[in-house]
Short mmCIF file of C-alpha atoms in Angstrom, two decimals:
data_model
loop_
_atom_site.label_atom_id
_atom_site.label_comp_id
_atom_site.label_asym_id
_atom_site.label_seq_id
_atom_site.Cartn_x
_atom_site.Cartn_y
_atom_site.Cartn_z
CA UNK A 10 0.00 0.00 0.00
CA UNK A 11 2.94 2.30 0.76
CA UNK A 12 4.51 1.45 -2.36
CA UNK A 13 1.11 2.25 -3.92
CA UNK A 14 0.64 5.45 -2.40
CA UNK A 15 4.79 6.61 -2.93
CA UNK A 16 3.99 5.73 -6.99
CA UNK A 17 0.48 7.67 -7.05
CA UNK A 18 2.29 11.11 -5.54
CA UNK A 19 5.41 10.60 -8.35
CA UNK A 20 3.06 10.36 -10.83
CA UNK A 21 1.37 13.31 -9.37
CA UNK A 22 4.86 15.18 -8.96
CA UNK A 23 5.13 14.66 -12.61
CA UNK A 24 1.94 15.60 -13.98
CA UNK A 25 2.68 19.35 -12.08
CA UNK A 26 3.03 22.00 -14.35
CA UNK A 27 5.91 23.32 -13.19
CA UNK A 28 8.85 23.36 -15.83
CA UNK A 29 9.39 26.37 -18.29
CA UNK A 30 8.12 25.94 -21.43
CA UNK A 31 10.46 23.91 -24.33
CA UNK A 32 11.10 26.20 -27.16
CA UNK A 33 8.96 23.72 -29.60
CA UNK A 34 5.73 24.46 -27.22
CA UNK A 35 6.25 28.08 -27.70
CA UNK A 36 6.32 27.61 -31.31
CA UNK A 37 3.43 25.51 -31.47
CA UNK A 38 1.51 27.48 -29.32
CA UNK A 39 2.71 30.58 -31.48
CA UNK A 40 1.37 28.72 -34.49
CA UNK A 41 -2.02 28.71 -32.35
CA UNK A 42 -2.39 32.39 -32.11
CA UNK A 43 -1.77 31.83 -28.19
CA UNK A 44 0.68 35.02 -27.70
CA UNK A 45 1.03 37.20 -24.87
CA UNK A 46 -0.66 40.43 -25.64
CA UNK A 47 -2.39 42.86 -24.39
CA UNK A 48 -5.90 44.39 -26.71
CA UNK A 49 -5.60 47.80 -24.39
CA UNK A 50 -1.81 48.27 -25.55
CA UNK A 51 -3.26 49.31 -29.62
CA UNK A 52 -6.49 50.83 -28.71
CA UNK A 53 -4.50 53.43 -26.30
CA UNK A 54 -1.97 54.34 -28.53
CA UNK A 55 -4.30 55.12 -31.24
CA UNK A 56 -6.40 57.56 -28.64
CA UNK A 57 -3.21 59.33 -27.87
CA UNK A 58 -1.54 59.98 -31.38
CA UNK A 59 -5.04 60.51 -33.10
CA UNK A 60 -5.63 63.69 -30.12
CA UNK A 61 -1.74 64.64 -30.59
CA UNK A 62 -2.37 64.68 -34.28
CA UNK A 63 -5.26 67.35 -33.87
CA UNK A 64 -2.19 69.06 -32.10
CA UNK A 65 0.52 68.75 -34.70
CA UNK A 66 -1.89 69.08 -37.81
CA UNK A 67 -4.25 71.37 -36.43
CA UNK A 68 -4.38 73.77 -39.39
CA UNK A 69 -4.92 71.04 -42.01
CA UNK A 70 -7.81 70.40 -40.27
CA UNK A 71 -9.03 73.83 -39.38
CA UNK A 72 -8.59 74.50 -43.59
CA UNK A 73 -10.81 71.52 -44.39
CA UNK A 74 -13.47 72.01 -41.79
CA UNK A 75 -13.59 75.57 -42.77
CA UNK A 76 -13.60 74.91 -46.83
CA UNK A 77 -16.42 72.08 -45.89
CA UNK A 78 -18.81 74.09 -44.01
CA UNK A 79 -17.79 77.36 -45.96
CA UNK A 80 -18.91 75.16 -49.27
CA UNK A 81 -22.34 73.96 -47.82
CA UNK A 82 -23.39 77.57 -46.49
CA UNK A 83 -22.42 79.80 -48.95
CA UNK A 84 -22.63 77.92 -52.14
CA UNK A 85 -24.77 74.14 -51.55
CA UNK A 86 -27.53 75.93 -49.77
CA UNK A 87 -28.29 78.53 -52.10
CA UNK A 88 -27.58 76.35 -55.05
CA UNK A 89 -30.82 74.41 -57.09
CA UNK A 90 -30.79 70.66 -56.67
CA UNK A 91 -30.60 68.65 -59.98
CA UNK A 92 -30.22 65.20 -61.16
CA UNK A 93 -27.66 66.65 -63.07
CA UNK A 94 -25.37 68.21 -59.90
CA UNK A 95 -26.71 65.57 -57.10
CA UNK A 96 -23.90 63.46 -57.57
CA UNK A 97 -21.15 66.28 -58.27
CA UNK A 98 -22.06 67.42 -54.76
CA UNK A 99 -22.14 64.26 -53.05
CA UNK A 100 -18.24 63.17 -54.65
CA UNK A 101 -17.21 67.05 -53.32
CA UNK A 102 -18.66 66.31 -49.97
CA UNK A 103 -17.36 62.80 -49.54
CA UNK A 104 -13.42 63.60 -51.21
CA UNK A 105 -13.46 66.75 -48.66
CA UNK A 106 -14.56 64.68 -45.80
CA UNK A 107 -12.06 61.84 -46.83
CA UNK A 108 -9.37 64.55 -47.13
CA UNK A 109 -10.51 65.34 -43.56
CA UNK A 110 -10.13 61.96 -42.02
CA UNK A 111 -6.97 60.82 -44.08
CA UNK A 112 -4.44 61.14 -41.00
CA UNK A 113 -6.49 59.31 -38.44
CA UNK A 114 -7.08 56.71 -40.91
CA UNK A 115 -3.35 56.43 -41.46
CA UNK A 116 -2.60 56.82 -37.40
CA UNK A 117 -4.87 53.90 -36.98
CA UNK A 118 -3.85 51.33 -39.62
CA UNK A 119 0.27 52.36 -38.47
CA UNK A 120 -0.43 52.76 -34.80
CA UNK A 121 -2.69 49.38 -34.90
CA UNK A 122 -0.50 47.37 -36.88
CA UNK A 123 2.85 48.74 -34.89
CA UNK A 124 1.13 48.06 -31.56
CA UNK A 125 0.52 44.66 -32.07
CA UNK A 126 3.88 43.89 -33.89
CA UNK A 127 5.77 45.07 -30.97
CA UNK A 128 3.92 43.19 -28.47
CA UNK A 129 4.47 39.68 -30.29
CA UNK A 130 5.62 40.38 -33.46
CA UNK A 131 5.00 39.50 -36.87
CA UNK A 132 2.67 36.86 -36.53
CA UNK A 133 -0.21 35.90 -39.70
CA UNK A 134 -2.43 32.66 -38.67
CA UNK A 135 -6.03 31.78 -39.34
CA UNK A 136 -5.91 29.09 -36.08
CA UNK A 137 -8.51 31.58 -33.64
CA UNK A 138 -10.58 31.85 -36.67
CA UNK A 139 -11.29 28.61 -36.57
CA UNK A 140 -14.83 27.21 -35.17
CA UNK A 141 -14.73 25.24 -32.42
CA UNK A 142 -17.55 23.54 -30.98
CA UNK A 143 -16.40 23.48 -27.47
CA UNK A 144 -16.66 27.35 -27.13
CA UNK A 145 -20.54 26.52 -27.20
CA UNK A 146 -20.39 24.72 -24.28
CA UNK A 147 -22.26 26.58 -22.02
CA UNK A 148 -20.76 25.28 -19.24
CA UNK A 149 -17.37 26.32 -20.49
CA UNK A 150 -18.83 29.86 -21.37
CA UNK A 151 -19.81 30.12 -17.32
CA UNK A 152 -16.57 28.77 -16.22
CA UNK A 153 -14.96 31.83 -18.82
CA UNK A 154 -17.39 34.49 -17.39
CA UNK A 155 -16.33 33.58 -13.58
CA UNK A 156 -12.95 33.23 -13.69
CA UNK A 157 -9.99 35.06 -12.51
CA UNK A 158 -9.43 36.30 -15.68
CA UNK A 159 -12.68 37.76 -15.75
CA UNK A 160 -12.90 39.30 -12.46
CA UNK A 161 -9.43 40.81 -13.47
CA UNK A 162 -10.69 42.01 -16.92
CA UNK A 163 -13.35 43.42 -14.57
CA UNK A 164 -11.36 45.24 -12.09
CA UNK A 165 -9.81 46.59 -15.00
CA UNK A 166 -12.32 48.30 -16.56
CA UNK A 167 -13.71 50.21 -13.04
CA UNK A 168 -9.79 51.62 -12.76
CA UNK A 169 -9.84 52.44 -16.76
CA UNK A 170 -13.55 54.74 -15.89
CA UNK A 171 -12.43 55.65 -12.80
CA UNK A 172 -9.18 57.44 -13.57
CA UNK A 173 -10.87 59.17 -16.78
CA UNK A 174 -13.49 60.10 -14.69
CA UNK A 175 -10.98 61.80 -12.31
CA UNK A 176 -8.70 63.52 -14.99
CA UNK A 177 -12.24 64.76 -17.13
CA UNK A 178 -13.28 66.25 -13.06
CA UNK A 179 -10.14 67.86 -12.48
CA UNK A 180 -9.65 69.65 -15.97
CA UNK A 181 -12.88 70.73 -16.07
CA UNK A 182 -12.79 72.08 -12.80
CA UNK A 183 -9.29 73.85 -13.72
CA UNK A 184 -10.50 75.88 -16.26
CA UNK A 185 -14.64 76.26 -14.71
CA UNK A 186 -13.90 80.13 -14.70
CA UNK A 187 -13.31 80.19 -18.72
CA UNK A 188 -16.05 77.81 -19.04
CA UNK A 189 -18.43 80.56 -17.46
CA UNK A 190 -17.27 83.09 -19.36
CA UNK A 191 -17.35 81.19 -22.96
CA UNK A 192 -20.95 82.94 -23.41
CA UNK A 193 -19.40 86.41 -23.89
CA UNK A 194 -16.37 84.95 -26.56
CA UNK A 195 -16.70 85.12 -29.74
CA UNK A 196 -17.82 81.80 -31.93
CA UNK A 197 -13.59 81.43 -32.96
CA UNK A 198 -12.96 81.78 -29.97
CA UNK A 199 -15.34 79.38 -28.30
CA UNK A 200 -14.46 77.05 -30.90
CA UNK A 201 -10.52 77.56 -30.39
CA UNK A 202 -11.33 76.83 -26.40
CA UNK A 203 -12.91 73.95 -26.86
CA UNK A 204 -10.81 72.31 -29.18
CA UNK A 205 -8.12 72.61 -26.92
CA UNK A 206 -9.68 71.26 -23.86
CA UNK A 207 -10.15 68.16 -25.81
CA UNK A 208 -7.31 67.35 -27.52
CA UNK A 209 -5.36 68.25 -23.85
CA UNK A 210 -8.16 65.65 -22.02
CA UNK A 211 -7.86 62.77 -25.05
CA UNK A 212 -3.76 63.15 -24.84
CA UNK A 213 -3.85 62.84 -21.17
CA UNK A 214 -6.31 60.33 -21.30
CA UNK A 215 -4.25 58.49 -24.09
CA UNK A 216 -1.32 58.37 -22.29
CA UNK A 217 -3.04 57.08 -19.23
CA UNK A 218 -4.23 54.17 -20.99
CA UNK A 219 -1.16 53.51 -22.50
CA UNK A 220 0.70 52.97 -19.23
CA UNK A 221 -2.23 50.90 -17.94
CA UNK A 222 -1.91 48.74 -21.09
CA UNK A 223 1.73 48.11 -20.73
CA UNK A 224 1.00 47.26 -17.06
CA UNK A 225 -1.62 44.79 -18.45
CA UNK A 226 0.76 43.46 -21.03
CA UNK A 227 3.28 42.20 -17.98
CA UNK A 228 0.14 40.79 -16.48
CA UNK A 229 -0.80 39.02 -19.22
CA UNK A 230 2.37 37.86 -20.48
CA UNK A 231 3.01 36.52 -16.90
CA UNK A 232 -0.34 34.66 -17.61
CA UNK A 233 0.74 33.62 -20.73
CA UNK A 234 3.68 32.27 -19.21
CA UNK A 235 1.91 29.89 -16.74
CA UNK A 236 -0.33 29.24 -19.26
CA UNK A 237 2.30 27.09 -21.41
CA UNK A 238 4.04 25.69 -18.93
CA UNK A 239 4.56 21.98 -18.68
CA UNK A 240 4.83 19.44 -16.62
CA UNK A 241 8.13 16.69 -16.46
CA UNK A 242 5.13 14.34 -18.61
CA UNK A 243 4.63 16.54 -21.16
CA UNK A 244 8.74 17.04 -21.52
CA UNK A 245 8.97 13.66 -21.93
CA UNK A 246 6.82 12.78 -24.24
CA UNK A 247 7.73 16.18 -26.22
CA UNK A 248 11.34 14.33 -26.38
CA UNK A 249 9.50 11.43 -27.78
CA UNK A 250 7.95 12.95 -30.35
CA UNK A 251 10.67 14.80 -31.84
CA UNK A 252 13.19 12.40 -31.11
CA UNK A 253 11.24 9.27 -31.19
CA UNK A 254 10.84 6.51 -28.96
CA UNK A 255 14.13 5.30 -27.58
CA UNK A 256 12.82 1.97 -27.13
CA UNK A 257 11.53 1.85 -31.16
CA UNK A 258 14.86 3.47 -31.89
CA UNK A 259 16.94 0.81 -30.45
CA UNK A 260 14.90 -1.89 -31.84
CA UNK A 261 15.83 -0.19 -35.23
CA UNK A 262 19.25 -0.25 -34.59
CA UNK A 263 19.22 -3.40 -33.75
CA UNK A 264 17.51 -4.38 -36.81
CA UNK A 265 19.96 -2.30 -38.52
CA UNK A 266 22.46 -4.09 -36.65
CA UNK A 267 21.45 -7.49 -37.10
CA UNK A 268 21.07 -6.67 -41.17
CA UNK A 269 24.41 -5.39 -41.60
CA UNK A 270 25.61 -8.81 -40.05
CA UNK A 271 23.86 -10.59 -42.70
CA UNK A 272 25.04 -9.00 -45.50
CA UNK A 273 28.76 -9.51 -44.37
CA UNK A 274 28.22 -12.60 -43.59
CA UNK A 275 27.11 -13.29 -47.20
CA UNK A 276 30.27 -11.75 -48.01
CA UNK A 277 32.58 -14.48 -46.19
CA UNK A 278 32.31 -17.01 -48.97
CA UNK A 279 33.72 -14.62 -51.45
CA UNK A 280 37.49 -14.37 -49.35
CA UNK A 281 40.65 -15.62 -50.19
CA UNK A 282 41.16 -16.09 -46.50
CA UNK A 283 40.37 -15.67 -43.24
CA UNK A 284 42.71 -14.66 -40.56
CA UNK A 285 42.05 -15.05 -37.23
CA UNK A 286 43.16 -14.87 -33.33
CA UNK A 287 42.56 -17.69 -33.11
CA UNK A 288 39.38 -17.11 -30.87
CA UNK A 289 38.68 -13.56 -30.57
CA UNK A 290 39.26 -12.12 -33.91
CA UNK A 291 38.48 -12.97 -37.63
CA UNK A 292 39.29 -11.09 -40.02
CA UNK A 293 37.62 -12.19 -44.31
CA UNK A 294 39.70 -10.58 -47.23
CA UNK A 295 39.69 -10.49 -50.97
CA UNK A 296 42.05 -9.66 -53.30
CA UNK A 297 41.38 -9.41 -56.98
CA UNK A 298 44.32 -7.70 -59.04
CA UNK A 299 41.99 -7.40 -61.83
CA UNK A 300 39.74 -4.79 -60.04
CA UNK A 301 41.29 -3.91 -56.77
CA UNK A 302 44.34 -1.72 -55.89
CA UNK A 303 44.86 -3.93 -52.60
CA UNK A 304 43.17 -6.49 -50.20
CA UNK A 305 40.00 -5.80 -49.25
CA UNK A 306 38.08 -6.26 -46.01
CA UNK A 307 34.75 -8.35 -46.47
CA UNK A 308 34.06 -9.08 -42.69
CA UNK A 309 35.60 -8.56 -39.74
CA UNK A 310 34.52 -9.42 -35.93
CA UNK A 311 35.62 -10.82 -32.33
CA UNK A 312 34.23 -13.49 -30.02
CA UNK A 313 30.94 -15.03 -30.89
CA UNK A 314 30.70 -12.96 -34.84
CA UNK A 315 34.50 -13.78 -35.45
CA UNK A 316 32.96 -17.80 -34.83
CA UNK A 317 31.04 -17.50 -37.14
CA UNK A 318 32.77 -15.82 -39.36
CA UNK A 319 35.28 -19.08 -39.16
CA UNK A 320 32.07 -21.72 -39.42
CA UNK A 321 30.94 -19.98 -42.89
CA UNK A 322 34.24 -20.29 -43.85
CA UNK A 323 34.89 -23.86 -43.21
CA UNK A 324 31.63 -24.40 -44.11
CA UNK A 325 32.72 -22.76 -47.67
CA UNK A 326 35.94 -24.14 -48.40
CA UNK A 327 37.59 -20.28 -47.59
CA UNK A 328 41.49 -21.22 -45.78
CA UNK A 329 41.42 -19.81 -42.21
CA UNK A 330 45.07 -18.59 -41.21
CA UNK A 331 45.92 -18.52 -37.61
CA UNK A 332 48.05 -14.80 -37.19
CA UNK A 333 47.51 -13.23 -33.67
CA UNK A 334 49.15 -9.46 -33.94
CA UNK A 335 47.76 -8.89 -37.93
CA UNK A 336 44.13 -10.30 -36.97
CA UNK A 337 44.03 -7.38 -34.05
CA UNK A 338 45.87 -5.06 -36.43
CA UNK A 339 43.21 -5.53 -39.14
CA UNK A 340 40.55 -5.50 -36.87
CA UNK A 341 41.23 -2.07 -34.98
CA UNK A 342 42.75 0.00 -38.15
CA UNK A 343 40.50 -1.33 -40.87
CA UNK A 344 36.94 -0.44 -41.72
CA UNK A 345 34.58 -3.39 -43.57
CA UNK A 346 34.76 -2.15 -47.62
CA UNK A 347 38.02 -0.86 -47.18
CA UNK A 348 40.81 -1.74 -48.31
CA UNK A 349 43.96 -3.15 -45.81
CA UNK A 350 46.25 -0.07 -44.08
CA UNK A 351 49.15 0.47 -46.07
CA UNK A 352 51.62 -0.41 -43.46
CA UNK A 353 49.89 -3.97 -43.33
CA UNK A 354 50.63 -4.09 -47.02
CA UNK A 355 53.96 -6.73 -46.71
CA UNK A 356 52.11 -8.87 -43.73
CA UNK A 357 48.80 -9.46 -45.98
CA UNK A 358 50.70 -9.56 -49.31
CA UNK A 359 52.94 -12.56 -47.46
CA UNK A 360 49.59 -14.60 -46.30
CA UNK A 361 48.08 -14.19 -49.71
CA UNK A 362 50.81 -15.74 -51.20
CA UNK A 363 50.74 -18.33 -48.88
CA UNK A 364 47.29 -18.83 -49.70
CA UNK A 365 47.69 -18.85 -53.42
CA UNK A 366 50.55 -21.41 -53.01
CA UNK A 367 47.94 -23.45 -51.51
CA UNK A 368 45.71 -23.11 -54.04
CA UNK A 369 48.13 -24.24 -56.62
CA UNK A 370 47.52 -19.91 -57.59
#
């Protein structure tokens, strides 16, 4: 039972989600769409340069408002309506009000593709586009809507209205005196007051949500971090993925192994001789001056493949020389295809002549 118990808590210990995550499971989870990011970070950026671009390209726009409405009420009101001039009017209006709303187009498409880039960079996938039927589970969708993440989200939001709500108080109640007095300005001048006050509340508003983003992007990268991390399990059979099975690998090797025997020992019959240890080395070669520049190496092993080695032999008719310090020699400096070491040149060359002798060669 102890033993029981001491395997159930390893097994436990090694299902915990505790290790960093292995560079392939941020890929994969890249691949996903699962980033770290925060959606404040874009959204805040593009509230703060669109107001600071009412700042820096405030007479572009004053020139278009003022040739817009100076068009409609000196020249479109007073004008007859045809079917003829219907649609000139509507292309002026809609290229003037284009021309208008160019730059925060632009500052939005830069600002929102810049924003995001930064946070995670260049990332194009279609994987959260994707439907998947567990998101209708509704008892997922509760589990979402009570979560940490929600109640964080949540908490979020009452700091986001609450500190607008204190910067909109405090402005306002800076300049109250020059709000009471606006009534007695002229209609520039009202209108030069007014733009002001905004653009100065949306910058400071802008850049206000722009620090809470980037405090929300270290939250949720943190989260983002836990979210991906693994346990010692999922390491493990990561390894076996990529790597494969060690077990399956070795039996493949060993099939590999036991293959590569064969073939060599197909080879032994095909030797001029075999020279051995006698007993712990064997050592097949083949010399044919017609095709070879020296004595080749068809098989070579020690203890139980050097026997056999010797049995095919035998069992062929192949002569099986007994020569202790060349048999080790051949077997650690020579490779199986090769041909001999050139300073075993005079040792072999006297053995094979031997052998021919023999052979009546």
């Amino acid at each position: 039972m102890r033993h029981y118990r001491l395997k159930l808590d390893l097994q436990l210990f090694n299902q915990e989600k505790t290790e960093k995550a292995t560079p392939k499971k941020r890929q994969d989870s890249r691949k996903k769409g699962q980033v770290a990011k925060s959606s404040d970070l874009p959204g805040a950026f593009i509230l703060m340069f669109a107001f600071a671009s009412f700042l820096m390209l405030g007479g572009y726009y004053k020139s278009n408002i003022s040739n817009l409405f100076g068009g409609l009420f000196e020249n479109w009101l007073t004008m007859e309506l045809t079917t003829a001039n219907v649609m000139d009017l509507f292309l002026g209006i809609t290229k003037q009000v284009l021309l208008m709303l160019l730059p925060i187009f632009a500052i939005v498409m830069v600002i929102g593709i810049l924003g995001n880039v930064i946070q995670f960079g260049f990332l194009l996938t279609g994987e959260p586009l994707k439907l998947k039927l567990n998101k209708l589970n509704p008892i997922e969708g509760f589990k979402r809507i009570f979560s940490v993440r929600s109640l964080v989200e949540f908490f979020k939001s009452i700091l986001k209205v609450s500190i607008i709500g204190i910067l909109v108080y405090s402005t306002i109640t800076s300049e109250w005196d020059k709000l009471l007095s606006l009534s007695m300005q002229p209609l520039e001048r009202i209108f030069s007051f007014t733009a002001g006050l905004t653009i100065k509340l949306g910058i400071q508003i802008g850049a206000v949500l722009a620090v809470l983003a980037f405090l929300d992007f270290l939250y949720q990268k943190y989260e983002h971090e836990k979210s991906i991390k693994m346990s010692k399990q999922d390491i493990k059979d990561e390894y076996k993925k990529s790597e494969g099975d060690p077990l399956i690998k070795g039996r493949i090797k060993e099939r590999q192994r036991k293959m590569a025997l064969q073939r060599m020992m197909q080879d032994v019959p095909k030797a001029d001789v075999v020279i051995t240890n006698p007993t712990h080395f064997a050592i097949a070669l083949k010399y044919d001056a017609s095709n070879m520049e020296a004595p080749t190496i068809l098989a070579k092993g020690m203890d139980h493949v050097a026997l056999r080695i010797k049995e095919i032999a035998k069992e062929n008719g192949v002569i099986t020389m007994e020569n202790k310090p060349l048999a080790r020699a051949l077997y650690e400096q020579g490779e199986i295809g090769d041909v001999i070491p050139a300073d075993l040149f005079q040792a072999v060359a006297e053995v094979l002549a031997y052998v021919y002798k023999m052979k009546g060669r």
